[in-house]
Coordinates of C-alpha atoms and ligand atoms in Angstrom, one line a residue:
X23 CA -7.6 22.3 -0.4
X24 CA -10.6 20.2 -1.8
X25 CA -11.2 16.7 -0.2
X26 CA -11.5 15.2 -3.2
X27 CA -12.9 11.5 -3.2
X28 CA -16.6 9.6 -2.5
X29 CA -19.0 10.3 -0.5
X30 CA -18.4 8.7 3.6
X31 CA -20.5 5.6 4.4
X32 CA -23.6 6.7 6.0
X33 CA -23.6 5.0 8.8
X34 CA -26.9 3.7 9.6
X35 CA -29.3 5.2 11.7
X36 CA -31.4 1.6 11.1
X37 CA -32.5 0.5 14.1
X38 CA -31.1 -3.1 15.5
X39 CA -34.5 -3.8 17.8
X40 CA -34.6 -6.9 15.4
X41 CA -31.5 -8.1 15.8
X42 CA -31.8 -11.0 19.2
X43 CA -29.8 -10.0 21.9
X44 CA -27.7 -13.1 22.1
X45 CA -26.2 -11.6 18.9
X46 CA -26.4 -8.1 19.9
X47 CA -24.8 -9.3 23.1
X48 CA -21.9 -11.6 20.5
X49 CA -21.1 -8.5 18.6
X50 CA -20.0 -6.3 21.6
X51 CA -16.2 -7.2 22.4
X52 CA -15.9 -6.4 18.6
X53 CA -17.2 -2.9 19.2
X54 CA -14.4 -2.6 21.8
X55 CA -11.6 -4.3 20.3
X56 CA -12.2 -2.2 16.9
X57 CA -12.2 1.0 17.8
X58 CA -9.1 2.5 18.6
X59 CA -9.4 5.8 20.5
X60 CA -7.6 9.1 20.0
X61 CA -5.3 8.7 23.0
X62 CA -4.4 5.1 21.6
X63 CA -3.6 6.7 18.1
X64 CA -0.8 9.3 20.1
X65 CA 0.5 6.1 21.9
X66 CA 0.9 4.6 18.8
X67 CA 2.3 7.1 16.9
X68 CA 5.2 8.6 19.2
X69 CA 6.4 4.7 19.5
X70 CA 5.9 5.3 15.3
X71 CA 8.3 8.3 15.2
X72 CA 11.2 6.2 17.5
X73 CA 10.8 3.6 15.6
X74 CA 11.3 5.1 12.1
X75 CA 14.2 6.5 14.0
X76 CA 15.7 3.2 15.2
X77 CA 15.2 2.2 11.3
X78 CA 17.9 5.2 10.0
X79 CA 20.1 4.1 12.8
X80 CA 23.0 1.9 11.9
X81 CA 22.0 -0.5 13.8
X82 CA 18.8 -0.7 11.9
X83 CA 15.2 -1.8 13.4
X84 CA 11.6 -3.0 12.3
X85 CA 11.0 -0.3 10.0
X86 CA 13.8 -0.9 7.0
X87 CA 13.9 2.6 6.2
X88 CA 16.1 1.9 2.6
X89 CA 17.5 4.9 1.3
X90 CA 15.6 5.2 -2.4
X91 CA 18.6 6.8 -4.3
X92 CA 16.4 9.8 -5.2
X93 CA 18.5 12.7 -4.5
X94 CA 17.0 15.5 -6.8
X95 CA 13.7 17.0 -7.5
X96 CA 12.4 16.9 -10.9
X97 CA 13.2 20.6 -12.8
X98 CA 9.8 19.9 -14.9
X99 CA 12.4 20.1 -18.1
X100 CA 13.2 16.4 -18.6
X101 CA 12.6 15.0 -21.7
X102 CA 12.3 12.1 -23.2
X103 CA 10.8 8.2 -23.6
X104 CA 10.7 6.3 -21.3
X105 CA 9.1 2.3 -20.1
X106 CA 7.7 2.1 -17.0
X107 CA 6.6 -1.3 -15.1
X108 CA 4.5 -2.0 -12.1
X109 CA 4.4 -5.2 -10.6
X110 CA 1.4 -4.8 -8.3
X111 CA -0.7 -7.5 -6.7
X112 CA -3.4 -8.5 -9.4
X113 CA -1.5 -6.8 -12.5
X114 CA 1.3 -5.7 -14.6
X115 CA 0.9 -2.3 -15.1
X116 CA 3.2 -0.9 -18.7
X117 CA 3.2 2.6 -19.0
X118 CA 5.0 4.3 -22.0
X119 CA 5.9 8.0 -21.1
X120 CA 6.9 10.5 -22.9
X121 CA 7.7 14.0 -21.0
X122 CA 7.8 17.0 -22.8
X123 CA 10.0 19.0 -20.9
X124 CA 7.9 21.8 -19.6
X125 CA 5.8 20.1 -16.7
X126 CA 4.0 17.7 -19.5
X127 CA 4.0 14.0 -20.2
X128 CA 2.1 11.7 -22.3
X129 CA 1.3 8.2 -21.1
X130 CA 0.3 5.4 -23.0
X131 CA -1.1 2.6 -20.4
X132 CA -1.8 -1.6 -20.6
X133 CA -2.9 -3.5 -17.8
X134 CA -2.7 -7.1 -17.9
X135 CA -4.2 -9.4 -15.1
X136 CA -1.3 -11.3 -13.4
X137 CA -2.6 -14.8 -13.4
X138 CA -3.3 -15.8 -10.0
X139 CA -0.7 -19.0 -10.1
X140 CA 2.1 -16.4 -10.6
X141 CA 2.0 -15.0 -7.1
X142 CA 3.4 -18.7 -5.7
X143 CA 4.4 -20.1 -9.1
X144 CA 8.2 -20.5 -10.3
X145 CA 10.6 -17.2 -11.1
X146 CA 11.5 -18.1 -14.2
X147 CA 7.6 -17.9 -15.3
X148 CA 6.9 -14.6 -13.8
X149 CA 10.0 -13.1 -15.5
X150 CA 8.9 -14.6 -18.5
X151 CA 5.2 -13.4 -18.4
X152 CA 6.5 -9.4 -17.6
X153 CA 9.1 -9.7 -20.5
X154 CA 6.2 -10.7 -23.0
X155 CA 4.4 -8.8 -21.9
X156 CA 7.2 -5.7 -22.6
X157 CA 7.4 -7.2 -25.8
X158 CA 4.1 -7.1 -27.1
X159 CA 3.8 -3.2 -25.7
X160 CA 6.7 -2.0 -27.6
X161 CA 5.9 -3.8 -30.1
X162 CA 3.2 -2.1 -30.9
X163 CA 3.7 1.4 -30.0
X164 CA 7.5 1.3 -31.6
X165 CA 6.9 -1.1 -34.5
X166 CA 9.3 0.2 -36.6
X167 CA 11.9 -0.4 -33.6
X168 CA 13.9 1.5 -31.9
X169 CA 17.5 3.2 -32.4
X170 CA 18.6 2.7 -28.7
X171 CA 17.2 1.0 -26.0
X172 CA 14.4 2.5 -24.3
X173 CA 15.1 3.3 -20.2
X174 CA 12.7 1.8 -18.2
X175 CA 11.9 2.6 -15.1
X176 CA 10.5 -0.5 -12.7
X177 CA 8.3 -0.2 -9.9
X178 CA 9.1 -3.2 -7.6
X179 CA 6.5 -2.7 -5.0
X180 CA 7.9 -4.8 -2.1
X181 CA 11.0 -4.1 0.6
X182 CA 14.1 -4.2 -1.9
X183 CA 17.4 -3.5 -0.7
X184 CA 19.0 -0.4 -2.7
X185 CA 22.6 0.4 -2.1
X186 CA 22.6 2.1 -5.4
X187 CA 19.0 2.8 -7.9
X188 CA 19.2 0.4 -9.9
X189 CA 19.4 -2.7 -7.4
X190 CA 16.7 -3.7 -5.3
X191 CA 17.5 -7.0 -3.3
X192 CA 14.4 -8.5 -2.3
X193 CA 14.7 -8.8 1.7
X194 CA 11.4 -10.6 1.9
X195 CA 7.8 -11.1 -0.1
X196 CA 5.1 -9.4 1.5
X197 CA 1.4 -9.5 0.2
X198 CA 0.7 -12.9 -0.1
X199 CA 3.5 -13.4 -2.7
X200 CA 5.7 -16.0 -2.2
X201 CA 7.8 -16.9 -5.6
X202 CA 10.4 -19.1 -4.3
X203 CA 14.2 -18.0 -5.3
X204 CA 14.0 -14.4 -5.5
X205 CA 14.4 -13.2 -1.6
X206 CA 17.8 -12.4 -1.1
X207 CA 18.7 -12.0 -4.6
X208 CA 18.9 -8.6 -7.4
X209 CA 15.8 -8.5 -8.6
X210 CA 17.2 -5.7 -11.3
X211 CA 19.6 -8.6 -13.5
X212 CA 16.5 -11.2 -13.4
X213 CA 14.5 -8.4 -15.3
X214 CA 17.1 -7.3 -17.7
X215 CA 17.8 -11.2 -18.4
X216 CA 14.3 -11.8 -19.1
X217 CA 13.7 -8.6 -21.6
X218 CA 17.0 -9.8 -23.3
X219 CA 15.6 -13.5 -23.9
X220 CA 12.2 -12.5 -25.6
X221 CA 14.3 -9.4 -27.1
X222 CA 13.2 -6.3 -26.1
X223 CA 15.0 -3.3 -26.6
X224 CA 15.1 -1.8 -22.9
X225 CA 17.8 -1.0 -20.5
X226 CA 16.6 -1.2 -16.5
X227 CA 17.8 2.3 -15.1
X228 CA 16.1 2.8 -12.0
X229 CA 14.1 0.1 -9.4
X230 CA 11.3 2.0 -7.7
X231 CA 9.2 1.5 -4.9
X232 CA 5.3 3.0 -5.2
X233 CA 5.9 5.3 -2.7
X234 CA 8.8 6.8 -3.8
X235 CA 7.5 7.0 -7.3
X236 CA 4.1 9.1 -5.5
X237 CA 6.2 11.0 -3.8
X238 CA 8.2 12.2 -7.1
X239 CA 5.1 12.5 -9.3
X240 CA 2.8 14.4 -6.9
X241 CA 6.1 16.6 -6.0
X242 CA 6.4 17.2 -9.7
X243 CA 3.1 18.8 -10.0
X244 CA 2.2 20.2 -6.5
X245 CA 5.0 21.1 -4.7
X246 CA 3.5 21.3 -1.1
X247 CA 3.8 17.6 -1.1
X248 CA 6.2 15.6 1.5
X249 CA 5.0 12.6 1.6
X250 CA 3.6 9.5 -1.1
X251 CA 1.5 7.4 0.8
X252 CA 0.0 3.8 -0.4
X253 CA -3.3 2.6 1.2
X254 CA -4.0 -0.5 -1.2
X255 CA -3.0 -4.1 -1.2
X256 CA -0.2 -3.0 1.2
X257 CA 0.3 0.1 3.0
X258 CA 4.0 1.9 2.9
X259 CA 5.0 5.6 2.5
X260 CA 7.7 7.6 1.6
X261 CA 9.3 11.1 2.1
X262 CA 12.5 13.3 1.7
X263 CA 15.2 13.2 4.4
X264 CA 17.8 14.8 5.3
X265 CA 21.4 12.7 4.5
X266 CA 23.0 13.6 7.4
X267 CA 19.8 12.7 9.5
X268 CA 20.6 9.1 8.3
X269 CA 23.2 7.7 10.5
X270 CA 23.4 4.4 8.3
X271 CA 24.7 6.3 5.2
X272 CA 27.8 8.2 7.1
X273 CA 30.3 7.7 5.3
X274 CA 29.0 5.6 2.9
X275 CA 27.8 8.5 0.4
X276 CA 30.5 9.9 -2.1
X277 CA 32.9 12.6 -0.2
X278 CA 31.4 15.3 -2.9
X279 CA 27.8 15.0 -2.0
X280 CA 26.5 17.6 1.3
X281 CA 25.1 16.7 4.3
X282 CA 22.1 18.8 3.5
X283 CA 20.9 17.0 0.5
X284 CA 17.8 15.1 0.2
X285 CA 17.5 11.6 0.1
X286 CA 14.1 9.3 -1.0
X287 CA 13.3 7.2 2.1
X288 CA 11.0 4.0 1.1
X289 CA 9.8 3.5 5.3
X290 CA 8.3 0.1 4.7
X291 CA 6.4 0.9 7.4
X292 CA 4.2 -1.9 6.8
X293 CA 6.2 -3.7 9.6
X294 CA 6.1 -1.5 12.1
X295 CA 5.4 -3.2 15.9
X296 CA 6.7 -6.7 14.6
X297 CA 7.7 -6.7 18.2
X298 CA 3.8 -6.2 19.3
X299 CA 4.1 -3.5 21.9
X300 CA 1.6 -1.0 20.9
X301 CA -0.7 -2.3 18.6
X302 CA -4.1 -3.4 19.8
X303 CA -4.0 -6.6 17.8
X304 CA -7.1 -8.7 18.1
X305 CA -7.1 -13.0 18.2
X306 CA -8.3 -12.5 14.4
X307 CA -4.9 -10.7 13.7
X308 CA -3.1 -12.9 15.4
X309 CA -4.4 -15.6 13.3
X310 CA -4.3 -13.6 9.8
X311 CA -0.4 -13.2 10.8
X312 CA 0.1 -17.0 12.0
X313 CA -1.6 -18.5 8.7
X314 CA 0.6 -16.0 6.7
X315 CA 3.4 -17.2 4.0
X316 CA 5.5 -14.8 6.5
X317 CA 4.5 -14.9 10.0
X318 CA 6.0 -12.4 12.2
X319 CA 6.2 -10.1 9.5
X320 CA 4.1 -6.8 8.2
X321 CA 2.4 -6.7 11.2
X322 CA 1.1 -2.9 10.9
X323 CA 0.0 -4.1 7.7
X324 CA -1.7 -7.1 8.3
X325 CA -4.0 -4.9 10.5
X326 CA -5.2 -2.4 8.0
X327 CA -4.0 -2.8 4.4
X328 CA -6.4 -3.9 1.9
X329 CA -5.1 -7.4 1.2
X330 CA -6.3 -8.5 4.7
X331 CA -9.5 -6.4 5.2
X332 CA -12.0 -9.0 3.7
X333 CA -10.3 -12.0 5.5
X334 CA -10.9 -10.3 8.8
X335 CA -14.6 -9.8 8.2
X336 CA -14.6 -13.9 6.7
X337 CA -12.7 -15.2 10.1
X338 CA -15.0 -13.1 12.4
X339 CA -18.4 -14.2 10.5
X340 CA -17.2 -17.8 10.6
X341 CA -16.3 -17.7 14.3
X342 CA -20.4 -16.0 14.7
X343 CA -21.4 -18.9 12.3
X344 CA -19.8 -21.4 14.8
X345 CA -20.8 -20.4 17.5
X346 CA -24.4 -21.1 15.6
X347 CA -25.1 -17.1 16.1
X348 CA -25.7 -16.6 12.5
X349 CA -26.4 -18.4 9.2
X350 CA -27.8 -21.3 11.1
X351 CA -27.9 -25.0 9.8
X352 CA -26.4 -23.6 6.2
X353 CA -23.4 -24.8 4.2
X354 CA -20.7 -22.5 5.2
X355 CA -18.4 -24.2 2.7
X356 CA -17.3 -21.4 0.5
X357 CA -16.7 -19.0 3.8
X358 CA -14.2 -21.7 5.4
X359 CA -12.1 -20.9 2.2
X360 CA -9.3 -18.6 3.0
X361 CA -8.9 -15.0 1.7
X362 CA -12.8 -15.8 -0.8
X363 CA -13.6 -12.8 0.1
X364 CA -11.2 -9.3 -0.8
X365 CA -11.7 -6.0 0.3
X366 CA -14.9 -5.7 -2.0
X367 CA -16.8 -7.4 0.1
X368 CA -16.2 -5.1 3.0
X369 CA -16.3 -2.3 0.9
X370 CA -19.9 -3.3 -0.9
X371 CA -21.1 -4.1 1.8
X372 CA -21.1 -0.3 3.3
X373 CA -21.3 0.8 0.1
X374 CA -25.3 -0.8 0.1
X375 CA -27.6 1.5 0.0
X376 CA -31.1 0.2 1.1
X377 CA -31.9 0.2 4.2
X378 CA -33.0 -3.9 4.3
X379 CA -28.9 -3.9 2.7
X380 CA -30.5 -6.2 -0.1
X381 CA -27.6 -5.5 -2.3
X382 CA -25.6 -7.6 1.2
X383 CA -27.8 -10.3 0.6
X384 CA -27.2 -10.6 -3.2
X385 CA -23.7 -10.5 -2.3
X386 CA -23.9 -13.4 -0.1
X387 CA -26.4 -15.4 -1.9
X388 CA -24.8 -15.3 -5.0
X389 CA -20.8 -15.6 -4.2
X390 CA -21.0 -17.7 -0.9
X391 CA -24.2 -19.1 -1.4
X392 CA -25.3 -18.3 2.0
X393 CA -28.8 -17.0 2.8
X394 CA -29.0 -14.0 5.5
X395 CA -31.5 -12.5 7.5
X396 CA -31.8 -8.7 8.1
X397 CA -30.9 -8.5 11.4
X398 CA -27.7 -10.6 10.4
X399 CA -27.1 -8.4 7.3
X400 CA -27.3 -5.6 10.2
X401 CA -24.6 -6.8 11.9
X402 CA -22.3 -7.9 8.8
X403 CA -22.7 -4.4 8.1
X404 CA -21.6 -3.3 11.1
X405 CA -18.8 -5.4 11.3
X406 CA -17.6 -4.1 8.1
X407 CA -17.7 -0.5 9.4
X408 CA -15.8 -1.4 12.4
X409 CA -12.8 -2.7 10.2
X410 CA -12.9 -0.4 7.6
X411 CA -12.7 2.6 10.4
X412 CA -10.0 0.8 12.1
X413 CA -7.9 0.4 9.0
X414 CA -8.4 4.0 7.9
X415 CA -7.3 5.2 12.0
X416 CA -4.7 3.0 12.1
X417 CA -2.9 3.6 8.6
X418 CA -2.6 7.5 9.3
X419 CA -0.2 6.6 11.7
X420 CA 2.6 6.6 9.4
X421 CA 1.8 9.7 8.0
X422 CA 1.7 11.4 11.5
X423 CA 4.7 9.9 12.6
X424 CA 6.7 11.3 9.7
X425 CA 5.3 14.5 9.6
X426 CA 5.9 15.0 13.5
X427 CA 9.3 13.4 13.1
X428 CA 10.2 16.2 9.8
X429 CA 8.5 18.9 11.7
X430 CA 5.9 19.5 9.1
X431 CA 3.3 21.5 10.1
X432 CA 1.5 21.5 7.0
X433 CA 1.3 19.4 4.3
X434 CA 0.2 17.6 1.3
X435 CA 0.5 14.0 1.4
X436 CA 0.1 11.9 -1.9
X437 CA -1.6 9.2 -1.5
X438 CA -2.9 5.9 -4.1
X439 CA -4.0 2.8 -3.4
X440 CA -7.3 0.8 -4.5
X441 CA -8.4 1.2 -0.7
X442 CA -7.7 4.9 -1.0
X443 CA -9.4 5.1 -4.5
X444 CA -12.3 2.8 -4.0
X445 CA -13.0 2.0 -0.1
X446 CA -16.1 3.9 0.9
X447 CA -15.1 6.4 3.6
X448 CA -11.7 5.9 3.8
X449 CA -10.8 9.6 3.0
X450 CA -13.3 10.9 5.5
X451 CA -12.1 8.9 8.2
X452 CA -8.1 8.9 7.4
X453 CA -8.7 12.7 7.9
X454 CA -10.9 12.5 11.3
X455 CA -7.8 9.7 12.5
X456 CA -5.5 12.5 12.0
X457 CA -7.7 15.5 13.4
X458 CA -7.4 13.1 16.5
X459 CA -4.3 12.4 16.9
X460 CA -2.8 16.2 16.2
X461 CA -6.2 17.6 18.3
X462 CA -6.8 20.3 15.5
X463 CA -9.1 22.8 16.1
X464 CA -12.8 22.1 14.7
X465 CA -14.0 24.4 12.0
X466 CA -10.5 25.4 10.4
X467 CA -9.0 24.0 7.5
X468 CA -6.7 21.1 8.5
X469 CA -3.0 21.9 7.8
X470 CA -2.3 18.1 7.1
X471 CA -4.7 16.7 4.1
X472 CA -4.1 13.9 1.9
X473 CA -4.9 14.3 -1.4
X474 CA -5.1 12.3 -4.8
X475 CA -1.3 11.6 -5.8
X476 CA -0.2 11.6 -9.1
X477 CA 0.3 8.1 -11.3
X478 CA 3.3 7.5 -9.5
X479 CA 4.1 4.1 -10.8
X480 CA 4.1 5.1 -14.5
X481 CA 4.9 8.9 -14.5
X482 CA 6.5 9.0 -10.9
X483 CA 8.8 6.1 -12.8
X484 CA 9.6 7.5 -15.9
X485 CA 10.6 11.0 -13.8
X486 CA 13.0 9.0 -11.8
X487 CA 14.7 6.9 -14.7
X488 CA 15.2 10.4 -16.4
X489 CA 16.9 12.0 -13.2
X490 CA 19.0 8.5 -12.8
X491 CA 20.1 9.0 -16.5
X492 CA 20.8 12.9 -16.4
X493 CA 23.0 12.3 -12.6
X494 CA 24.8 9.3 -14.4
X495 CA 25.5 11.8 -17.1
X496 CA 26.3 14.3 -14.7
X497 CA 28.7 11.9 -13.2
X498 CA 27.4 11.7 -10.2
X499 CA 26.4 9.1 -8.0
X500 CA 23.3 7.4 -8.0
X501 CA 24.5 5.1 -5.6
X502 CA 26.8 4.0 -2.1
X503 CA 30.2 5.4 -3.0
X504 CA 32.7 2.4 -4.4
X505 CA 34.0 0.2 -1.5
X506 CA 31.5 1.7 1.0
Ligands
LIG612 C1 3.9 -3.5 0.9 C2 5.3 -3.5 0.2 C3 5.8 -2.1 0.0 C4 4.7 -1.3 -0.8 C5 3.3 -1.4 -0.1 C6 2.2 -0.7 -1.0 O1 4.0 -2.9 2.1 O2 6.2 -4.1 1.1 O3 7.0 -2.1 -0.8 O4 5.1 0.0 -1.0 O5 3.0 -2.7 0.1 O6 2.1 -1.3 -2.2

């Protein structure tokens, strides 16, 4: 299989003879704390696999482990339109599907940027702004109207509850959202209100979570894959187990349906080691988490996901800045403001290719209107290598887990995220983390690869809404069984 993706960060082989020692001498602990060793990566992953365990348990753990309601592959043969909706961190994805019924699908795609206010603002506003939204997409691809509603399938990227597939009860906002009023409650009835109100023709069928949706597009079209993966704002994956594996669903699954058959699992693995026993969190974790709308929460996540990559690399250079080790006697004004810089900055910042890292420089000059030196553009650049390799080590560790815990021994594992898609080296060094923690042979083709998933928010969507509507038709369950 073909590593698809761009090309690893170079690292540099630019000497740091001009860098002063005292810094040299600053930036050490951070080479140390970073780097998370092979050996570390096994610890971390065998406490992984008993905690995903502890998750299925009825008893429950850290990892939620909610049982996605997707019991049946795809046959390739569904047909059909259908909506699909993705609430992500910066936009509202709407996706119009049509699948063919032999493998194929259409899509018809708008993005619209999710103003920024909206993440904290009031529910009634954010419901309003996806159902206009809806609107003016079917509007405009069905202007004529419609005979029936049109299914829509909603990606609701966060941990939501599902006792059947269409419900998801927000158990908590991760991400930096915080929209007061929605935790605890259906997020499924506030959507259908809202389409209702501005009067769109759609029907909510099916509440998705990212994973599941890669999971169920990639398995679609590949079918060596096990696992969807996420490596973006958040990280999270998702695979197929077993029912009677899943000691919280005995006896809570219609009599009819087997022990044997397959059931979605959305991990949420994004809060794995909330009780901090294995991992190596530094004081700049520690502080990302306490400043958090959740503290206590996410904290596997907090450590490697995109959302926090660029706020690791602000707190570090601000603590270097204060201890007057770099960007001495300037106005640090626009660096003491939290979360200014995103995972682009890490990410362009390895990504610059001269060897003076002039394109650094323009970076800081002209968004944080801070003037660097080379030797501190040296060690920036350093800095953002050392968290961009410990996110890319660390986030593997889910996918390990799992596949040691299903005894896969190879495996395709569908993965998206704008870290995934955009973050130099990622793929390169996702792949070494795993090499290291399974202790492949060199030279061989590695039986574990992750590779480009499928749009699983749109198609991955519309695929599950159509296998919610033909079980429903079936009359089967898509759901606990009644009084369970
Ligand atoms: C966060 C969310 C999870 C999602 C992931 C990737 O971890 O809680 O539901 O799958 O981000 O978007």
């Amino acid at each position: 299989m073909v590593h698809l993706g761009p090309k690893p960060a170079q690292h540099r082989k630019g000497t740091f003879a001009d860098v002063p020692a005292q810094l040299l001498e600053a930036i050490k602990p951070f080479e140390q704390e970073f780097t998370i060793s092979g050996a570390k990566l096994q610890e971390i992953v065998n406490h992984f696999i008993s905690e995903l365990d502890r998750g299925l348990s009825k008893a429950g753990g850290n990892i939620p482990m909610i049982p996605g309601w997707v019991m049946d592959y795809p046959t390739g043969k569904e047909t059909g339109n259908y909506v699909a909706i993705d609430l992500g961190g910066t936009n509202l994805r709407v996706v119009l599907v049509k699948l063919g019924g032999n493998r194929d699908f259409d899509t018809t795609q708008s993005k619209f940027a999710l103003p920024p206010h909206l993440r904290t603002g009031s529910k009634d506003e954010l419901w309003e702004f996806i159902a206009k939204c809806l609107k003016e997409v079917v509007d405009d691809v069905f202007p004529e109207g419609v005979t029936e509603p049109i299914p829509l399938g909603f990606t609701f990227s966060y941990p939501a509850s599902q006792d059947r597939i269409n419900e998801g009860i927000l158990q908590r906002w991760t991400k930096g959202w915080d929209v007061p009023g929605i935790e605890g409650n259906d997020v499924v009835p506030m959507l259908q209100e809202a389409v209702k109100k501005v009067g769109v023709p759609i029907n909510v069928v099916a509440l998705i979570n990212d994973t599941v949706g890669t999971l169920v597009a990639s398995g679609y079209t590949d079918p060596e894959t096990k696992m969807g993966v996420i490596f973006g704002t958040g990280v999270n994956g998702a695979y197929y187990d077993v029912l009677g594996d899943i000691p919280k669903l005995e006896g809570r699954c219609d009599d009819d349906i087997p022990a044997t058959s397959l059931m979605a699992i959305n991990c949420e693995y994004g809060s794995f080691d909330n009780e901090h026993q294995v991992l190596p969190r530094t004081k700049y974790d520690i502080q990302i988490d306490a400043e958090s709308p959740r503290p206590g929460q996410q904290s596997f996540e907090k450590m490697n996901s995109g959302y926090y990559l660029g706020e690791l690399l602000r707190l570090i250079l601000l603590e270097l800045y204060e201890k007057e080790l770099i960007f001495k006697g300037q106005n640090v004004d626009k660096l003491k403001k939290p979360f200014v810089m995103d995972t682009s900055f890490p990410s362009r910042i390895e990504l610059d290719p001269f060897e003076n890292l002039s394109d650094v420089a323009d970076i800081f000059q002209d968004e944080l209107k801070i003037q660097t030196t080379e030797p501190e553009r040296k060690i920036i650049r350093r800095l953002a290598e050392l968290i961009g390799e410990r996110s890319a080590r660390l986030s593997v560790c889910g996918i390990a887990a799992i596949c040691k815990k299903r005894k896969y021994e190879t495996a395709h594992i569908a993965a998206d995220g704008s870290v995934f898609n955009k973050y130099p080296g990622f793929r390169e060094r996702a792949a070494k983390a795993l090499r290291d923690i399974y202790e492949w042979p060199a030279g061989k083709e590695d039986p574990i690869v992750i590779v480009a998933a499928e749009d699983g928010s749109g198609v991955g969507a519309a695929i599950i809404a159509a296998l919610t509507e033909k079980r429903l038709k079936d009359g089967k369950s898509v759901g606990v069984k009644a009084n369970a």
